[in-house]
N, CA, C and O atoms as a Tinker XYZ file with bonds, in Angstrom:
   508  protein
     1  N     37.591000  -43.963000  -31.291000    73     2
     2  CA    37.257000  -45.101000  -32.350000    64     1     3
     3  C     36.025000  -44.712000  -33.035000    63     2     4     5
     4  O     35.055000  -44.129000  -32.551000    81     3
     5  N     36.237000  -45.185000  -34.426000    73     3     6
     6  CA    35.139000  -44.783000  -35.292000    64     5     7
     7  C     34.058000  -46.058000  -35.440000    63     6     8     9
     8  O     34.465000  -47.218000  -35.504000    81     7
     9  N     32.838000  -45.760000  -35.482000    73     7    10
    10  CA    31.799000  -46.746000  -35.563000    64     9    11
    11  C     31.755000  -47.088000  -37.005000    63    10    12    13
    12  O     32.294000  -46.345000  -37.826000    81    11
    13  N     31.123000  -48.204000  -37.367000    73    11    14
    14  CA    30.729000  -48.502000  -38.932000    64    13    15
    15  C     30.364000  -47.394000  -39.798000    63    14    16    17
    16  O     30.742000  -47.246000  -40.960000    81    15
    17  N     29.542000  -46.573000  -39.087000    73    15    18
    18  CA    28.751000  -45.641000  -39.969000    64    17    19
    19  C     29.627000  -44.322000  -40.182000    63    18    20    21
    20  O     29.201000  -43.284000  -40.689000    81    19
    21  N     31.130000  -44.574000  -39.635000    73    19    22
    22  CA    31.926000  -43.370000  -39.925000    64    21    23
    23  C     32.045000  -42.422000  -38.763000    63    22    24    25
    24  O     32.981000  -41.627000  -38.674000    81    23
    25  N     31.088000  -42.518000  -37.879000    73    23    26
    26  CA    30.989000  -41.410000  -36.566000    64    25    27
    27  C     31.826000  -42.088000  -35.503000    63    26    28    29
    28  O     31.955000  -43.303000  -35.353000    81    27
    29  N     32.448000  -40.989000  -34.691000    73    27    30
    30  CA    33.186000  -41.425000  -33.502000    64    29    31
    31  C     32.412000  -41.904000  -32.616000    63    30    32    33
    32  O     31.349000  -41.307000  -32.453000    81    31
    33  N     32.635000  -42.866000  -31.948000    73    31    34
    34  CA    31.846000  -43.901000  -30.869000    64    33    35
    35  C     32.306000  -43.228000  -29.428000    63    34    36    37
    36  O     33.452000  -42.940000  -29.085000    81    35
    37  N     31.283000  -43.090000  -28.810000    73    35    38
    38  CA    31.605000  -42.734000  -27.338000    64    37    39
    39  C     31.393000  -44.033000  -26.302000    63    38    40    41
    40  O     31.368000  -43.867000  -25.083000    81    39
    41  N     31.255000  -45.232000  -26.878000    73    39    42
    42  CA    31.226000  -46.316000  -26.055000    64    41    43
    43  C     29.991000  -46.561000  -25.386000    63    42    44    45
    44  O     29.889000  -47.542000  -24.649000    81    43
    45  N     28.943000  -45.691000  -25.583000    73    43    46
    46  CA    27.787000  -45.656000  -25.071000    64    45    47
    47  C     26.679000  -46.292000  -25.946000    63    46    48    49
    48  O     26.858000  -46.242000  -27.163000    81    47
    49  N     25.562000  -46.880000  -25.480000    73    47    50
    50  CA    24.581000  -47.202000  -26.306000    64    49    51
    51  C     23.645000  -46.065000  -26.760000    63    50    52    53
    52  O     23.522000  -45.126000  -25.973000    81    51
    53  N     23.026000  -46.027000  -27.825000    73    51    54
    54  CA    22.276000  -44.871000  -28.142000    64    53    55
    55  C     20.982000  -44.624000  -27.142000    63    54    56    57
    56  O     20.201000  -45.479000  -26.724000    81    55
    57  N     20.987000  -43.218000  -26.884000    73    55    58
    58  CA    19.844000  -42.941000  -25.911000    64    57    59
    59  C     20.342000  -43.004000  -24.460000    63    58    60    61
    60  O     19.517000  -42.831000  -23.562000    81    59
    61  N     21.549000  -43.223000  -24.182000    73    59    62
    62  CA    22.120000  -43.344000  -22.807000    64    61    63
    63  C     23.087000  -41.935000  -22.837000    63    62    64    65
    64  O     23.420000  -41.309000  -23.843000    81    63
    65  N     23.389000  -41.672000  -21.586000    73    63    66
    66  CA    24.296000  -40.624000  -21.390000    64    65    67
    67  C     24.050000  -39.269000  -21.877000    63    66    68    69
    68  O     24.974000  -38.457000  -21.932000    81    67
    69  N     22.630000  -38.920000  -22.303000    73    67    70
    70  CA    22.431000  -37.603000  -22.655000    64    69    71
    71  C     22.378000  -36.560000  -21.804000    63    70    72    73
    72  O     22.192000  -36.727000  -20.599000    81    71
    73  N     22.539000  -35.368000  -22.363000    73    71    74
    74  CA    22.867000  -34.138000  -21.492000    64    73    75
    75  C     21.584000  -33.538000  -21.275000    63    74    76    77
    76  O     21.685000  -32.468000  -20.674000    81    75
    77  N     20.310000  -33.897000  -21.589000    73    75    78
    78  CA    19.381000  -33.447000  -21.147000    64    77    79
    79  C     18.833000  -33.523000  -19.521000    63    78    80    81
    80  O     19.295000  -34.426000  -18.823000    81    79
    81  N     18.013000  -32.731000  -19.028000    73    79    82
    82  CA    17.625000  -32.763000  -17.773000    64    81    83
    83  C     17.279000  -34.160000  -17.192000    63    82    84    85
    84  O     16.474000  -34.763000  -17.903000    81    83
    85  N     17.601000  -34.697000  -16.299000    73    83    86
    86  CA    17.118000  -35.964000  -15.726000    64    85    87
    87  C     15.546000  -35.972000  -15.151000    63    86    88    89
    88  O     15.051000  -34.910000  -14.774000    81    87
    89  N     14.954000  -36.945000  -15.112000    73    87    90
    90  CA    13.686000  -36.883000  -14.702000    64    89    91
    91  C     13.487000  -36.459000  -13.102000    63    90    92    93
    92  O     12.415000  -36.073000  -12.635000    81    91
    93  N     14.515000  -36.581000  -12.480000    73    91    94
    94  CA    14.491000  -36.040000  -11.083000    64    93    95
    95  C     14.565000  -34.708000  -10.900000    63    94    96    97
    96  O     14.172000  -34.310000   -9.803000    81    95
    97  N     14.943000  -33.940000  -11.639000    73    95    98
    98  CA    15.095000  -32.438000  -11.585000    64    97    99
    99  C     13.628000  -31.891000  -11.573000    63    98   100   101
   100  O     12.710000  -32.437000  -12.184000    81    99
   101  N     13.504000  -30.798000  -10.843000    73    99   102
   102  CA    11.967000  -30.265000  -10.513000    64   101   103
   103  C     12.059000  -28.909000  -11.362000    63   102   104   105
   104  O     13.095000  -28.306000  -11.644000    81   103
   105  N     10.679000  -28.547000  -11.724000    73   103   106
   106  CA    10.560000  -27.325000  -12.376000    64   105   107
   107  C     10.861000  -26.139000  -11.574000    63   106   108   109
   108  O     10.577000  -26.204000  -10.378000    81   107
   109  N     11.387000  -25.068000  -12.027000    73   107   110
   110  CA    11.511000  -23.857000  -11.212000    64   109   111
   111  C     10.379000  -23.640000  -10.369000    63   110   112   113
   112  O      9.257000  -23.921000  -10.791000    81   111
   113  N     10.546000  -23.179000   -9.239000    73   111   114
   114  CA     9.606000  -22.669000   -8.359000    64   113   115
   115  C      8.826000  -21.343000   -9.024000    63   114   116   117
   116  O      9.425000  -20.546000   -9.746000    81   115
   117  N      7.754000  -21.247000   -8.766000    73   115   118
   118  CA     7.138000  -19.948000   -9.344000    64   117   119
   119  C      7.520000  -18.775000   -8.455000    63   118   120   121
   120  O      7.525000  -18.958000   -7.238000    81   119
   121  N      7.818000  -17.673000   -8.918000    73   119   122
   122  CA     8.009000  -16.402000   -8.316000    64   121   123
   123  C      7.199000  -16.085000   -7.471000    63   122   124   125
   124  O      6.027000  -16.250000   -7.809000    81   123
   125  N      7.453000  -15.513000   -6.062000    73   123   126
   126  CA     6.617000  -15.147000   -5.251000    64   125   127
   127  C      6.121000  -13.715000   -5.719000    63   126   128   129
   128  O      6.838000  -12.819000   -6.164000    81   127
   129  N      4.571000  -13.677000   -5.502000    73   127   130
   130  CA     3.786000  -12.551000   -6.131000    64   129   131
   131  C      4.612000  -11.250000   -5.211000    63   130   132   133
   132  O      5.115000  -11.299000   -4.089000    81   131
   133  N      4.515000  -10.150000   -6.160000    73   131   134
   134  CA     5.010000   -8.949000   -5.592000    64   133   135
   135  C      3.955000   -8.550000   -4.336000    63   134   136   137
   136  O      2.746000   -8.779000   -4.394000    81   135
   137  N      4.580000   -7.959000   -3.272000    73   135   138
   138  CA     3.957000   -7.370000   -2.178000    64   137   139
   139  C      3.054000   -6.228000   -2.654000    63   138   140   141
   140  O      3.553000   -5.296000   -3.285000    81   139
   141  N      1.827000   -6.262000   -2.395000    73   139   142
   142  CA     1.099000   -5.151000   -2.557000    64   141   143
   143  C      0.490000   -4.382000   -1.504000    63   142   144   145
   144  O     -0.423000   -3.572000   -1.667000    81   143
   145  N      1.100000   -4.708000   -0.305000    73   143   146
   146  CA     0.646000   -4.170000    1.077000    64   145   147
   147  C      1.132000   -2.537000    0.960000    63   146   148   149
   148  O      2.248000   -2.092000    0.694000    81   147
   149  N      0.055000   -1.928000    1.214000    73   147   150
   150  CA     0.212000   -0.346000    1.396000    64   149   151
   151  C      1.107000    0.037000    2.428000    63   150   152   153
   152  O      1.009000   -0.429000    3.563000    81   151
   153  N      2.038000    0.919000    2.075000    73   151   154
   154  CA     3.136000    1.419000    3.312000    64   153   155
   155  C      2.434000    2.061000    4.373000    63   154   156   157
   156  O      1.464000    2.785000    4.148000    81   155
   157  N      2.953000    1.792000    5.737000    73   155   158
   158  CA     2.431000    2.572000    6.799000    64   157   159
   159  C      2.997000    3.924000    6.721000    63   158   160   161
   160  O      3.912000    4.176000    5.937000    81   159
   161  N      2.486000    4.802000    7.504000    73   159   162
   162  CA     3.171000    6.285000    7.456000    64   161   163
   163  C      4.041000    6.217000    8.819000    63   162   164   165
   164  O      3.754000    5.677000    9.887000    81   163
   165  N      5.185000    6.930000    8.445000    73   163   166
   166  CA     6.122000    7.161000    9.316000    64   165   167
   167  C      5.495000    7.614000   10.795000    63   166   168   169
   168  O      4.409000    8.193000   10.784000    81   167
   169  N      6.073000    7.393000   11.901000    73   167   170
   170  CA     5.521000    7.733000   13.294000    64   169   171
   171  C      6.539000    8.590000   14.091000    63   170   172   173
   172  O      7.589000    8.064000   14.458000    81   171
   173  N      6.290000    9.796000   14.353000    73   171   174
   174  CA     7.499000   10.444000   15.211000    64   173   175
   175  C      7.615000    9.800000   16.236000    63   174   176   177
   176  O      6.691000    9.244000   16.830000    81   175
   177  N      9.028000    9.813000   16.619000    73   175   178
   178  CA     9.628000    9.272000   17.863000    64   177   179
   179  C     10.154000   10.429000   18.785000    63   178   180   181
   180  O     10.094000   10.367000   20.013000    81   179
   181  N     10.591000   11.320000   18.199000    73   179   182
   182  CA    11.044000   12.514000   18.820000    64   181   183
   183  C     10.715000   13.885000   18.061000    63   182   184   185
   184  O     10.777000   13.951000   16.833000    81   183
   185  N     10.375000   14.933000   18.831000    73   183   186
   186  CA     9.964000   16.022000   18.064000    64   185   187
   187  C     10.507000   17.314000   18.795000    63   186   188   189
   188  O     10.600000   17.520000   20.005000    81   187
   189  N     10.812000   18.060000   17.818000    73   187   190
   190  CA    11.395000   19.473000   18.464000    64   189   191
   191  C     10.154000   20.413000   18.233000    63   190   192   193
   192  O      9.569000   20.397000   17.150000    81   191
   193  N      9.808000   21.133000   19.142000    73   191   194
   194  CA     8.708000   21.970000   19.197000    64   193   195
   195  C      8.871000   23.048000   17.978000    63   194   196   197
   196  O      9.967000   23.580000   17.797000    81   195
   197  N      7.922000   23.306000   17.274000    73   195   198
   198  CA     7.629000   24.442000   16.170000    64   197   199
   199  C      7.375000   25.571000   16.781000    63   198   200   201
   200  O      6.251000   25.842000   17.202000    81   199
   201  N      8.553000   26.472000   16.910000    73   199   202
   202  CA     8.146000   27.799000   17.569000    64   201   203
   203  C      7.731000   28.665000   16.648000    63   202   204   205
   204  O      7.998000   28.589000   15.448000    81   203
   205  N      6.844000   29.800000   17.360000    73   203   206
   206  CA     6.403000   30.874000   16.487000    64   205   207
   207  C      7.571000   31.861000   16.577000    63   206   208   209
   208  O      7.903000   32.231000   17.704000    81   207
   209  N      8.206000   32.310000   15.546000    73   207   210
   210  CA     9.299000   33.233000   15.548000    64   209   211
   211  C      8.853000   34.542000   16.025000    63   210   212   213
   212  O      7.862000   35.129000   15.591000    81   211
   213  N      9.667000   34.985000   16.975000    73   211   214
   214  CA     9.388000   36.426000   17.669000    64   213   215
   215  C      9.314000   37.492000   16.547000    63   214   216   217
   216  O      8.440000   38.359000   16.575000    81   215
   217  N     10.158000   37.428000   15.646000    73   215   218
   218  CA     9.937000   38.302000   14.442000    64   217   219
   219  C      8.690000   38.424000   13.745000    63   218   220   221
   220  O      8.149000   39.464000   13.371000    81   219
   221  N      8.280000   37.191000   13.608000    73   219   222
   222  CA     6.960000   36.911000   12.802000    64   221   223
   223  C      5.912000   37.510000   13.744000    63   222   224   225
   224  O      5.032000   38.183000   13.208000    81   223
   225  N      5.885000   37.367000   14.992000    73   223   226
   226  CA     5.018000   37.703000   15.821000    64   225   227
   227  C      4.878000   39.455000   15.837000    63   226   228   229
   228  O      3.855000   40.139000   15.813000    81   227
   229  N      6.149000   39.824000   15.881000    73   227   230
   230  CA     6.137000   41.371000   16.033000    64   229   231
   231  C      5.582000   42.055000   14.702000    63   230   232   233
   232  O      4.965000   43.120000   14.682000    81   231
   233  N      5.871000   41.341000   13.697000    73   231   234
   234  CA     5.289000   41.901000   12.197000    64   233   235
   235  C      4.003000   41.394000   12.112000    63   234   236   237
   236  O      3.402000   41.807000   11.121000    81   235
   237  N      3.387000   40.642000   12.815000    73   235   238
   238  CA     1.887000   40.475000   12.864000    64   237   239
   239  C      1.861000   39.309000   11.672000    63   238   240   241
   240  O      0.909000   39.353000   10.894000    81   239
   241  N      2.660000   38.483000   11.533000    73   239   242
   242  CA     2.482000   37.532000   10.559000    64   241   243
   243  C      1.708000   36.080000   11.153000    63   242   244   245
   244  O      2.007000   35.575000   12.235000    81   243
   245  N      0.913000   35.662000   10.446000    73   243   246
   246  CA     0.124000   34.564000   10.817000    64   245   247
   247  C     -0.361000   33.673000    9.561000    63   246   248   249
   248  O     -0.404000   34.151000    8.428000    81   247
   249  N     -0.687000   32.469000    9.822000    73   247   250
   250  CA    -1.144000   31.606000    8.734000    64   249   251
   251  C     -0.928000   30.140000    9.107000    63   250   252   253
   252  O     -0.384000   29.779000   10.151000    81   251
   253  N     -1.409000   29.320000    8.149000    73   251   254
   254  CA    -1.301000   27.880000    8.087000    64   253   255
   255  C     -0.266000   27.482000    7.297000    63   254   256   257
   256  O     -0.197000   27.924000    6.150000    81   255
   257  N      0.669000   26.612000    7.775000    73   255   258
   258  CA     1.602000   26.103000    7.089000    64   257   259
   259  C      1.310000   24.485000    6.749000    63   258   260   261
   260  O      0.968000   23.878000    7.764000    81   259
   261  N      1.359000   23.821000    5.781000    73   259   262
   262  CA     1.417000   22.586000    5.424000    64   261   263
   263  C      2.493000   21.999000    4.780000    63   262   264   265
   264  O      2.889000   22.492000    3.724000    81   263
   265  N      3.073000   20.937000    5.295000    73   263   266
   266  CA     4.333000   20.417000    4.723000    64   265   267
   267  C      4.219000   18.909000    4.677000    63   266   268   269
   268  O      3.335000   18.384000    5.354000    81   267
   269  N      5.024000   18.162000    3.947000    73   267   270
   270  CA     5.344000   16.866000    3.939000    64   269   271
   271  C      6.630000   16.415000    4.074000    63   270   272   273
   272  O      7.447000   16.656000    3.184000    81   271
   273  N      6.972000   15.717000    5.178000    73   271   274
   274  CA     8.484000   15.264000    5.397000    64   273   275
   275  C      8.726000   13.964000    4.593000    63   274   276   277
   276  O      7.882000   13.069000    4.623000    81   275
   277  N      9.839000   13.849000    3.893000    73   275   278
   278  CA    10.225000   12.718000    3.514000    64   277   279
   279  C     11.146000   11.887000    4.197000    63   278   280   281
   280  O     12.335000   12.205000    4.167000    81   279
   281  N     10.737000   10.732000    4.890000    73   279   282
   282  CA    11.498000   10.284000    5.804000    64   281   283
   283  C     12.071000    8.937000    5.369000    63   282   284   285
   284  O     11.298000    8.088000    4.925000    81   283
   285  N     13.377000    8.689000    5.470000    73   283   286
   286  CA    14.020000    7.507000    4.845000    64   285   287
   287  C     13.867000    6.327000    5.653000    63   286   288   289
   288  O     13.349000    6.515000    6.753000    81   287
   289  N     14.219000    5.089000    5.339000    73   287   290
   290  CA    14.090000    3.857000    6.046000    64   289   291
   291  C     14.736000    3.756000    7.294000    63   290   292   293
   292  O     14.650000    2.753000    8.002000    81   291
   293  N     15.490000    4.936000    7.633000    73   291   294
   294  CA    16.286000    4.905000    8.957000    64   293   295
   295  C     15.615000    5.796000    9.987000    63   294   296   297
   296  O     16.051000    5.834000   11.137000    81   295
   297  N     14.617000    6.478000    9.624000    73   295   298
   298  CA    13.731000    7.438000   10.258000    64   297   299
   299  C     14.194000    8.739000   10.353000    63   298   300   301
   300  O     13.776000    9.469000   11.251000    81   299
   301  N     15.146000    9.187000    9.398000    73   299   302
   302  CA    15.628000   10.480000    9.351000    64   301   303
   303  C     14.921000   11.322000    8.298000    63   302   304   305
   304  O     14.659000   10.841000    7.195000    81   303
   305  N     14.620000   12.528000    8.613000    73   303   306
   306  CA    13.847000   13.466000    7.543000    64   305   307
   307  C     14.978000   13.824000    6.681000    63   306   308   309
   308  O     16.011000   14.377000    7.059000    81   307
   309  N     14.633000   13.388000    5.260000    73   307   310
   310  CA    15.635000   13.714000    4.310000    64   309   311
   311  C     15.310000   15.066000    3.363000    63   310   312   313
   312  O     16.150000   15.661000    2.688000    81   311
   313  N     13.985000   15.380000    3.471000    73   311   314
   314  CA    13.539000   16.344000    2.623000    64   313   315
   315  C     12.151000   16.864000    3.181000    63   314   316   317
   316  O     11.448000   16.058000    3.791000    81   315
   317  N     11.718000   18.168000    3.007000    73   315   318
   318  CA    10.676000   18.865000    3.470000    64   317   319
   319  C     10.091000   19.537000    2.399000    63   318   320   321
   320  O     10.749000   20.420000    1.850000    81   319
   321  N      8.713000   19.211000    1.917000    73   319   322
   322  CA     8.081000   20.120000    0.933000    64   321   323
   323  C      7.035000   20.803000    1.529000    63   322   324   325
   324  O      6.240000   20.310000    2.329000    81   323
   325  N      7.046000   21.940000    1.131000    73   323   326
   326  CA     5.967000   22.910000    1.613000    64   325   327
   327  C      4.837000   22.751000    0.573000    63   326   328   329
   328  O      5.016000   22.936000   -0.631000    81   327
   329  N      3.635000   22.385000    1.142000    73   327   330
   330  CA     2.503000   22.320000    0.314000    64   329   331
   331  C      1.546000   23.330000    0.383000    63   330   332   333
   332  O      0.649000   23.453000   -0.451000    81   331
   333  N      1.724000   24.147000    1.466000    73   331   334
   334  CA     0.746000   25.434000    1.789000    64   333   335
   335  C      1.654000   26.294000    2.659000    63   334   336   337
   336  O      2.016000   25.994000    3.797000    81   335
   337  N      2.001000   27.477000    1.942000    73   335   338
   338  CA     2.579000   28.428000    2.751000    64   337   339
   339  C      2.083000   29.510000    3.311000    63   338   340   341
   340  O      1.117000   30.082000    2.804000    81   339
   341  N      2.697000   29.963000    4.484000    73   339   342
   342  CA     2.316000   31.148000    5.258000    64   341   343
   343  C      3.250000   32.305000    5.097000    63   342   344   345
   344  O      3.108000   33.292000    5.819000    81   343
   345  N      4.110000   32.255000    4.278000    73   343   346
   346  CA     5.333000   33.036000    4.132000    64   345   347
   347  C      6.667000   32.403000    4.578000    63   346   348   349
   348  O      6.762000   31.494000    5.402000    81   347
   349  N      7.622000   32.962000    3.968000    73   347   350
   350  CA     9.005000   32.384000    4.282000    64   349   351
   351  C      9.389000   32.127000    5.765000    63   350   352   353
   352  O      9.870000   31.111000    6.267000    81   351
   353  N      9.056000   33.297000    6.328000    73   351   354
   354  CA     9.371000   33.224000    7.954000    64   353   355
   355  C      9.011000   32.110000    8.736000    63   354   356   357
   356  O      9.724000   31.450000    9.492000    81   355
   357  N      7.635000   31.964000    8.421000    73   355   358
   358  CA     6.727000   30.867000    9.265000    64   357   359
   359  C      7.213000   29.424000    8.628000    63   358   360   361
   360  O      7.501000   28.441000    9.310000    81   359
   361  N      7.249000   29.491000    7.173000    73   359   362
   362  CA     7.641000   28.387000    6.504000    64   361   363
   363  C      8.901000   27.757000    7.180000    63   362   364   365
   364  O      8.860000   26.662000    7.741000    81   363
   365  N     10.054000   28.551000    7.083000    73   363   366
   366  CA    11.281000   28.077000    7.647000    64   365   367
   367  C     11.449000   27.802000    9.185000    63   366   368   369
   368  O     12.417000   27.224000    9.680000    81   367
   369  N     10.608000   28.189000    9.718000    73   367   370
   370  CA    10.540000   27.850000   11.310000    64   369   371
   371  C     10.130000   26.606000   11.356000    63   370   372   373
   372  O     10.796000   25.796000   12.000000    81   371
   373  N      9.081000   26.247000   10.756000    73   371   374
   374  CA     8.405000   24.946000   10.763000    64   373   375
   375  C      9.506000   23.835000   10.226000    63   374   376   377
   376  O      9.749000   22.758000   10.771000    81   375
   377  N     10.051000   24.307000    9.142000    73   375   378
   378  CA    10.980000   23.318000    8.287000    64   377   379
   379  C     12.264000   22.938000    9.231000    63   378   380   381
   380  O     12.776000   21.826000    9.358000    81   379
   381  N     12.625000   24.110000    9.827000    73   379   382
   382  CA    13.843000   23.798000   10.607000    64   381   383
   383  C     13.474000   22.775000   11.964000    63   382   384   385
   384  O     14.238000   21.891000   12.351000    81   383
   385  N     12.396000   23.032000   12.475000    73   383   386
   386  CA    12.100000   22.097000   13.642000    64   385   387
   387  C     11.857000   20.678000   12.876000    63   386   388   389
   388  O     12.590000   19.713000   13.097000    81   387
   389  N     10.873000   20.634000   12.046000    73   387   390
   390  CA    10.761000   19.388000   11.468000    64   389   391
   391  C     11.991000   18.594000   10.999000    63   390   392   393
   392  O     11.945000   17.377000   11.175000    81   391
   393  N     12.914000   19.040000   10.515000    73   391   394
   394  CA    14.148000   18.459000   10.221000    64   393   395
   395  C     14.871000   17.820000   11.190000    63   394   396   397
   396  O     15.693000   16.950000   10.903000    81   395
   397  N     14.598000   18.237000   12.527000    73   395   398
   398  CA    15.125000   17.518000   13.615000    64   397   399
   399  C     14.383000   16.628000   14.295000    63   398   400   401
   400  O     14.793000   16.214000   15.379000    81   399
   401  N     13.384000   16.270000   13.856000    73   399   402
   402  CA    12.623000   15.149000   14.281000    64   401   403
   403  C     13.186000   13.796000   13.868000    63   402   404   405
   404  O     13.797000   13.662000   12.807000    81   403
   405  N     12.971000   12.791000   14.721000    73   403   406
   406  CA    12.907000   11.556000   14.283000    64   405   407
   407  C     11.930000   10.645000   14.350000    63   406   408   409
   408  O     11.179000   10.729000   15.321000    81   407
   409  N     11.705000    9.601000   13.388000    73   407   410
   410  CA    10.712000    8.809000   13.106000    64   409   411
   411  C     10.844000    7.343000   13.374000    63   410   412   413
   412  O     11.971000    6.848000   13.379000    81   411
   413  N      9.884000    6.674000   13.576000    73   411   414
   414  CA     9.785000    5.232000   13.166000    64   413   415
   415  C      9.542000    5.078000   11.831000    63   414   416   417
   416  O      8.472000    5.546000   11.442000    81   415
   417  N     10.367000    4.455000   10.883000    73   415   418
   418  CA    10.207000    4.362000    9.434000    64   417   419
   419  C      8.887000    3.888000    9.077000    63   418   420   421
   420  O      8.312000    3.161000    9.886000    81   419
   421  N      8.268000    4.219000    7.885000    73   419   422
   422  CA     7.175000    3.597000    7.292000    64   421   423
   423  C      7.682000    2.165000    7.009000    63   422   424   425
   424  O      8.859000    1.836000    6.863000    81   423
   425  N      6.517000    1.314000    6.953000    73   423   426
   426  CA     6.841000   -0.005000    6.638000    64   425   427
   427  C      5.830000   -0.661000    5.687000    63   426   428   429
   428  O      4.620000   -0.443000    5.749000    81   427
   429  N      6.430000   -1.500000    4.784000    73   427   430
   430  CA     5.678000   -2.281000    3.759000    64   429   431
   431  C      6.337000   -3.485000    3.476000    63   430   432   433
   432  O      7.522000   -3.545000    3.146000    81   431
   433  N      5.459000   -4.610000    3.623000    73   431   434
   434  CA     5.817000   -5.915000    3.317000    64   433   435
   435  C      6.832000   -6.334000    4.302000    63   434   436   437
   436  O      7.746000   -7.061000    3.916000    81   435
   437  N      6.766000   -5.914000    5.663000    73   435   438
   438  CA     7.673000   -6.276000    6.708000    64   437   439
   439  C      9.061000   -5.473000    6.767000    63   438   440   441
   440  O      9.874000   -5.656000    7.673000    81   439
   441  N      9.255000   -4.568000    5.718000    73   439   442
   442  CA    10.646000   -3.787000    5.614000    64   441   443
   443  C     10.371000   -2.366000    5.774000    63   442   444   445
   444  O      9.287000   -1.849000    5.503000    81   443
   445  N     11.483000   -1.699000    6.264000    73   443   446
   446  CA    11.400000   -0.387000    6.431000    64   445   447
   447  C     11.429000    0.353000    5.096000    63   446   448   449
   448  O     12.227000   -0.075000    4.262000    81   447
   449  N     10.682000    1.388000    4.782000    73   447   450
   450  CA    10.680000    1.859000    3.519000    64   449   451
   451  C     10.794000    3.423000    3.606000    63   450   452   453
   452  O     10.553000    3.897000    4.716000    81   451
   453  N     11.110000    4.244000    2.653000    73   451   454
   454  CA    11.046000    5.616000    2.665000    64   453   455
   455  C      9.501000    6.002000    2.667000    63   454   456   457
   456  O      8.744000    5.384000    1.918000    81   455
   457  N      9.031000    6.980000    3.470000    73   455   458
   458  CA     7.735000    7.320000    3.630000    64   457   459
   459  C      7.369000    8.854000    3.734000    63   458   460   461
   460  O      8.283000    9.647000    3.963000    81   459
   461  N      6.052000    9.317000    3.572000    73   459   462
   462  CA     5.798000   10.630000    3.649000    64   461   463
   463  C      5.152000   10.828000    4.892000    63   462   464   465
   464  O      4.440000    9.920000    5.322000    81   463
   465  N      5.281000   11.800000    5.488000    73   463   466
   466  CA     4.489000   12.392000    6.702000    64   465   467
   467  C      4.039000   13.707000    6.657000    63   466   468   469
   468  O      4.778000   14.663000    6.893000    81   467
   469  N      2.719000   13.814000    6.330000    73   467   470
   470  CA     1.996000   15.213000    6.317000    64   469   471
   471  C      2.013000   15.819000    7.678000    63   470   472   473
   472  O      1.856000   15.173000    8.714000    81   471
   473  N      2.238000   17.259000    7.597000    73   471   474
   474  CA     1.953000   17.857000    8.857000    64   473   475
   475  C      1.325000   19.438000    8.578000    63   474   476   477
   476  O      1.510000   20.103000    7.558000    81   475
   477  N      0.643000   19.783000    9.616000    73   475   478
   478  CA     0.095000   21.261000    9.355000    64   477   479
   479  C      0.203000   21.849000   10.688000    63   478   480   481
   480  O      0.036000   21.183000   11.710000    81   479
   481  N      0.496000   23.156000   10.681000    73   479   482
   482  CA     0.548000   24.087000   11.785000    64   481   483
   483  C     -0.044000   25.228000   11.536000    63   482   484   485
   484  O      0.140000   25.761000   10.442000    81   483
   485  N     -0.824000   25.790000   12.449000    73   483   486
   486  CA    -1.349000   27.079000   12.278000    64   485   487
   487  C     -0.720000   28.153000   13.163000    63   486   488   489
   488  O     -0.840000   27.971000   14.375000    81   487
   489  N     -0.132000   29.138000   12.792000    73   487   490
   490  CA     0.384000   30.202000   13.519000    64   489   491
   491  C     -0.515000   31.189000   13.750000    63   490   492   493
   492  O     -0.929000   31.806000   12.768000    81   491
   493  N     -1.022000   31.557000   15.141000    73   491   494
   494  CA    -1.846000   32.575000   15.407000    64   493   495
   495  C     -1.313000   33.546000   16.335000    63   494   496   497
   496  O     -0.527000   33.215000   17.223000    81   495
   497  N     -1.729000   34.787000   16.156000    73   495   498
   498  CA    -1.367000   35.766000   17.183000    64   497   499
   499  C     -2.282000   35.765000   18.501000    63   498   500   501
   500  O     -3.439000   35.361000   18.389000    81   499
   501  N     -1.832000   36.179000   19.680000    73   499   502
   502  CA    -2.769000   36.299000   20.649000    64   501   503
   503  C     -2.719000   34.863000   21.390000    63   502   504   505
   504  O     -3.577000   34.674000   22.253000    81   503
   505  N     -1.923000   33.987000   21.164000    73   503   506
   506  CA    -2.017000   32.682000   21.947000    64   505   507
   507  C     -1.021000   32.199000   22.809000    63   506   508
   508  O     -1.182000   31.133000   23.402000    81   507
């Protein structure tokens, strides 16, 4: 039906039935602040001994190896990074053992997260 002004009538009085938000709606709640808690370090649960390879002993190889195990949120070693090498034979012996370890994963903000576990081993002859 057309109104005297020539516009279609909705049968409602002006100012009613609007589509704007009602006064009972609430403003959106503010976003929770991002968690800034520093992650804990993964903790070893089971360890495989890091053996001194017989071939390395026989050749007189010795030295310090430092590595970082990248531990996923399920506690498994995903990758091992050598940060200080004592030669490939000793590095590989340590890496082989470390990949078999299991960990309690790192935690941040109440959740398990990927973490880094540094480890150092000195291989010495005569011990």
